Coordinates of N, CA, C and O in Angstrom, one line a residue:
M1 N 0.8 -1.2 0.0 CA 0.0 -0.1 0.0 C 0.9 1.3 0.0 O 0.5 2.3 -0.5
S2 N 2.0 1.2 0.6 CA 2.9 2.4 0.7 C 3.3 2.9 -0.7 O 3.5 4.1 -1.0
R3 N 3.5 2.0 -1.7 CA 3.7 2.3 -3.0 C 2.6 3.2 -3.6 O 3.0 4.2 -4.3
Y4 N 1.5 2.8 -3.4 CA 0.3 3.6 -3.9 C 0.2 4.9 -3.2 O -0.1 6.0 -3.8
K5 N 0.5 5.0 -2.0 CA 0.6 6.2 -1.3 C 1.5 7.1 -1.9 O 1.3 8.4 -2.1
Q6 N 2.8 6.7 -2.1 CA 3.7 7.5 -2.8 C 3.3 8.1 -4.1 O 3.6 9.1 -4.4
I7 N 2.7 7.1 -5.0 CA 2.2 7.6 -6.2 C 1.1 8.6 -6.1 O 1.2 9.6 -6.8
L8 N 0.2 8.5 -5.2 CA -0.9 9.4 -5.0 C -0.3 10.7 -4.5 O -0.7 11.9 -4.9
E9 N 0.6 10.7 -3.5 CA 1.2 11.9 -3.0 C 2.0 12.6 -4.1 O 1.9 13.9 -4.1
S10 N 2.7 12.0 -4.9 CA 3.4 12.5 -6.1 C 2.4 13.2 -7.0 O 2.6 14.3 -7.5
K11 N 1.3 12.5 -7.2 CA 0.3 13.1 -8.3 C -0.4 14.4 -7.6 O -0.6 15.3 -8.3
V12 N -0.7 14.4 -6.3 CA -1.1 15.5 -5.6 C -0.2 16.7 -5.7 O -0.5 17.8 -6.1
A13 N 1.2 16.5 -5.5 CA 2.1 17.5 -5.6 C 2.1 18.1 -7.1 O 2.3 19.3 -7.2
E14 N 2.1 17.1 -8.0 CA 2.1 17.6 -9.4 C 0.9 18.5 -9.7 O 1.0 19.6 -10.4
I15 N -0.3 18.1 -9.3 CA -1.5 18.9 -9.5 C -1.3 20.2 -8.8 O -1.7 21.2 -9.5
R16 N -0.8 20.2 -7.6 CA -0.8 21.4 -7.0 C 0.1 22.4 -7.7 O -0.1 23.6 -7.9
W17 N 1.3 21.8 -8.2 CA 2.2 22.7 -8.8 C 1.6 23.2 -10.1 O 1.8 24.4 -10.5
N18 N 0.9 22.4 -10.9 CA 0.3 22.7 -12.1 C -0.7 23.9 -11.9 O -0.9 24.8 -12.6
T19 N -1.5 23.6 -10.9 CA -2.6 24.6 -10.5 C -2.0 26.0 -10.2 O -2.5 27.0 -10.7
T20 N -0.9 26.0 -9.4 CA -0.2 27.2 -9.1 C 0.3 27.9 -10.3 O 0.2 29.1 -10.5
A21 N 1.0 27.1 -11.2 CA 1.5 27.7 -12.4 C 0.3 28.2 -13.3 O 0.5 29.4 -13.9
L22 N -0.7 27.6 -13.3 CA -1.8 28.0 -14.2 C -2.4 29.3 -13.8 O -2.8 30.2 -14.4
A23 N -2.5 29.3 -12.4 CA -3.1 30.6 -11.7 C -2.2 31.8 -12.0 O -2.5 32.9 -12.4
G24 N -0.8 31.6 -12.0 CA 0.0 32.6 -12.3 C -0.1 33.1 -13.8 O -0.1 34.2 -14.1
L25 N -0.2 32.1 -14.7 CA -0.4 32.5 -16.0 C -1.7 33.2 -16.3 O -1.8 34.3 -17.0
G26 N -2.7 32.8 -15.7 CA -4.0 33.6 -15.8 C -3.9 35.0 -15.3 O -4.4 35.8 -15.9
A27 N -3.2 35.1 -14.1 CA -3.1 36.5 -13.6 C -2.3 37.4 -14.6 O -2.5 38.5 -14.7
S28 N -1.2 36.8 -15.1 CA -0.4 37.5 -16.1 C -1.1 37.9 -17.4 O -1.1 39.0 -17.8
L29 N -1.9 37.0 -17.8 CA -2.7 37.4 -19.0 C -3.8 38.3 -18.7 O -4.0 39.2 -19.5
L30 N -4.4 38.2 -17.5 CA -5.4 39.3 -17.2 C -4.8 40.6 -17.1 O -5.3 41.7 -17.5
R31 N -3.5 40.7 -16.5 CA -2.9 42.0 -16.4 C -2.6 42.6 -17.7 O -2.8 43.7 -18.0
R32 N -2.1 41.7 -18.7 CA -1.8 42.2 -20.1 C -3.1 42.6 -20.8 O -3.0 43.6 -21.5
I33 N -4.2 42.0 -20.6 CA -5.4 42.4 -21.2 C -5.9 43.7 -20.6 O -6.3 44.6 -21.3
E34 N -5.8 43.9 -19.4 CA -6.1 45.1 -18.7 C -5.3 46.2 -19.2 O -5.8 47.4 -19.4
E35 N -3.9 46.0 -19.3 CA -3.0 47.1 -19.9 C -3.4 47.4 -21.3 O -3.5 48.5 -21.6
A36 N -4.0 46.4 -22.1 CA -4.4 46.7 -23.4 C -5.6 47.6 -23.4 O -5.7 48.5 -24.3
L37 N -6.4 47.3 -22.5 CA -7.8 48.1 -22.4 C -7.3 49.5 -22.1 O -7.9 50.5 -22.5
L38 N -6.4 49.8 -21.2 CA -5.9 51.2 -20.9 C -5.3 51.8 -22.1 O -5.5 53.0 -22.3
R39 N -4.5 51.1 -22.9 CA -4.0 51.6 -24.2 C -5.1 52.1 -25.1 O -4.9 53.1 -25.7
I40 N -6.1 51.3 -25.1 CA -7.3 51.6 -26.0 C -7.8 53.0 -25.4 O -8.1 54.0 -26.2
D41 N -8.0 53.2 -24.1 CA -8.5 54.4 -23.4 C -7.6 55.6 -23.8 O -8.1 56.7 -23.8
H42 N -6.3 55.4 -23.7 CA -5.4 56.4 -23.9 C -5.0 56.7 -25.4 O -4.2 57.5 -25.7
G43 N -5.6 55.9 -26.3 CA -5.3 56.1 -27.8 C -4.0 55.5 -28.2 O -3.6 55.9 -29.3
T44 N -3.4 54.7 -27.4 CA -2.1 54.1 -28.0 C -2.2 52.6 -28.2 O -1.2 52.0 -28.5
F45 N -3.3 52.1 -28.2 CA -3.5 50.7 -28.5 C -3.1 50.4 -29.9 O -3.4 51.2 -30.8
G46 N -2.3 49.3 -30.2 CA -1.9 49.0 -31.5 C -0.6 49.6 -31.9 O -0.2 49.3 -33.0
L47 N 0.0 50.3 -31.0 CA 1.3 50.9 -31.3 C 2.3 50.1 -30.4 O 2.1 49.8 -29.2
C48 N 3.5 49.9 -30.9 CA 4.5 49.1 -30.2 C 5.0 50.1 -29.1 O 5.3 51.1 -29.4
L49 N 5.1 49.4 -27.9 CA 5.7 50.3 -26.8 C 7.2 50.5 -26.9 O 7.6 51.5 -26.2
D50 N 7.9 49.8 -27.8 CA 9.3 50.2 -27.9 C 9.6 51.2 -29.1 O 10.2 52.2 -28.8
C51 N 9.1 50.9 -30.2 CA 9.5 51.7 -31.3 C 8.4 52.6 -31.8 O 8.6 53.6 -32.6
G52 N 7.1 52.4 -31.3 CA 6.1 53.3 -31.6 C 5.3 53.0 -32.9 O 4.4 53.7 -33.3
M53 N 5.8 52.0 -33.7 CA 5.2 51.7 -35.0 C 4.0 50.9 -34.7 O 3.8 50.2 -33.7
P54 N 3.0 51.0 -35.7 CA 1.8 50.4 -35.6 C 2.0 48.8 -35.6 O 2.8 48.3 -36.4
L55 N 1.3 48.1 -34.8 CA 1.3 46.6 -34.9 C 0.5 46.2 -36.1 O -0.6 46.8 -36.4
S56 N 1.0 45.2 -36.7 CA 0.1 44.6 -37.9 C -1.2 44.0 -37.4 O -1.4 43.5 -36.3
T57 N -2.2 44.1 -38.3 CA -3.5 43.5 -38.0 C -3.4 42.0 -37.8 O -4.0 41.5 -36.7
A58 N -2.5 41.4 -38.4 CA -2.3 40.0 -38.2 C -1.9 39.8 -36.7 O -2.3 38.8 -36.0
R59 N -0.9 40.6 -36.3 CA -0.4 40.5 -34.9 C -1.4 40.7 -33.9 O -1.6 39.9 -33.0
L60 N -2.3 41.7 -34.1 CA -3.4 42.0 -33.2 C -4.5 40.9 -33.3 O -5.2 40.7 -32.2
E61 N -4.7 40.3 -34.5 CA -5.8 39.3 -34.6 C -5.3 38.1 -33.8 O -6.0 37.3 -33.1
A62 N -3.9 37.8 -33.8 CA -3.3 36.6 -33.2 C -3.3 36.8 -31.7 O -3.5 36.0 -30.8
V63 N -2.7 38.1 -31.2 CA -2.6 38.4 -29.8 C -3.1 39.8 -29.6 O -2.3 40.7 -29.7
P64 N -4.3 39.9 -29.4 CA -5.0 41.2 -29.2 C -4.3 42.2 -28.1 O -4.5 43.3 -28.1
W65 N -3.7 41.5 -27.1 CA -3.1 42.3 -26.0 C -1.6 42.5 -26.2 O -1.0 43.0 -25.3
A66 N -1.2 42.3 -27.5 CA 0.3 42.5 -27.9 C 0.7 43.9 -27.5 O 0.0 44.9 -27.8
S67 N 1.9 44.0 -27.0 CA 2.5 45.4 -26.6 C 3.5 45.7 -27.7 O 4.0 46.9 -27.6
Y68 N 4.0 44.8 -28.3 CA 5.3 45.0 -29.2 C 5.1 44.5 -30.5 O 4.4 43.4 -30.7
C69 N 5.7 45.2 -31.5 CA 5.7 44.5 -32.8 C 6.6 43.3 -32.8 O 7.4 43.1 -31.9
I70 N 6.6 42.5 -33.8 CA 7.3 41.3 -33.9 C 8.7 41.5 -33.8 O 9.5 40.8 -33.1
R71 N 9.2 42.6 -34.5 CA 10.7 42.9 -34.5 C 11.1 43.2 -33.0 O 12.1 42.6 -32.5
C72 N 10.4 44.0 -32.3 CA 10.8 44.5 -31.0 C 10.6 43.3 -30.0 O 11.4 43.2 -29.1
Q73 N 9.6 42.5 -30.2 CA 9.3 41.4 -29.4 C 10.6 40.4 -29.5 O 11.2 39.8 -28.6
D74 N 11.0 40.1 -30.8 CA 12.2 39.3 -31.0 C 13.4 39.9 -30.3 O 14.2 39.1 -29.7
L75 N 13.6 41.2 -30.3 CA 14.8 41.8 -29.8 C 14.7 41.7 -28.2 O 15.7 41.5 -27.5
R76 N 13.5 41.7 -27.7 CA 13.3 41.5 -26.3 C 13.5 40.1 -25.7 O 13.7 39.9 -24.6
G77 N 13.5 39.1 -26.7 CA 13.6 37.7 -26.2 C 12.3 37.0 -26.5 O 11.3 37.5 -27.1
S78 N 12.3 35.8 -26.0 CA 11.2 34.8 -26.4 C 9.9 35.0 -25.5 O 8.9 34.4 -25.7
S79 N 9.9 35.8 -24.4 CA 8.8 35.9 -23.5 C 7.7 36.6 -24.4 O 7.9 37.6 -25.1
P80 N 6.4 35.9 -24.3 CA 5.4 36.4 -25.1 C 4.8 37.7 -24.6 O 5.1 38.0 -23.4
D81 N 4.0 38.4 -25.5 CA 3.4 39.5 -25.0 C 2.5 39.3 -23.8 O 1.8 38.3 -23.6

């Protein structure tokens, strides 16, 4: 029985870790969406925060909360908008 207890405890730990990670991702996405809404209110939505150039329609269709154009996002590294 102790083998099953170890398996179940391991599964509980995995689920807790995944739940925490997902909660963090959700909070991060919510923050990005709220920032995009503020940019709409301020008239800066759709402009890259680094270079000021307009974001492509395709970029905004794919990631409506995008803060950076593809070029600047690539220069910043792989972390998504």
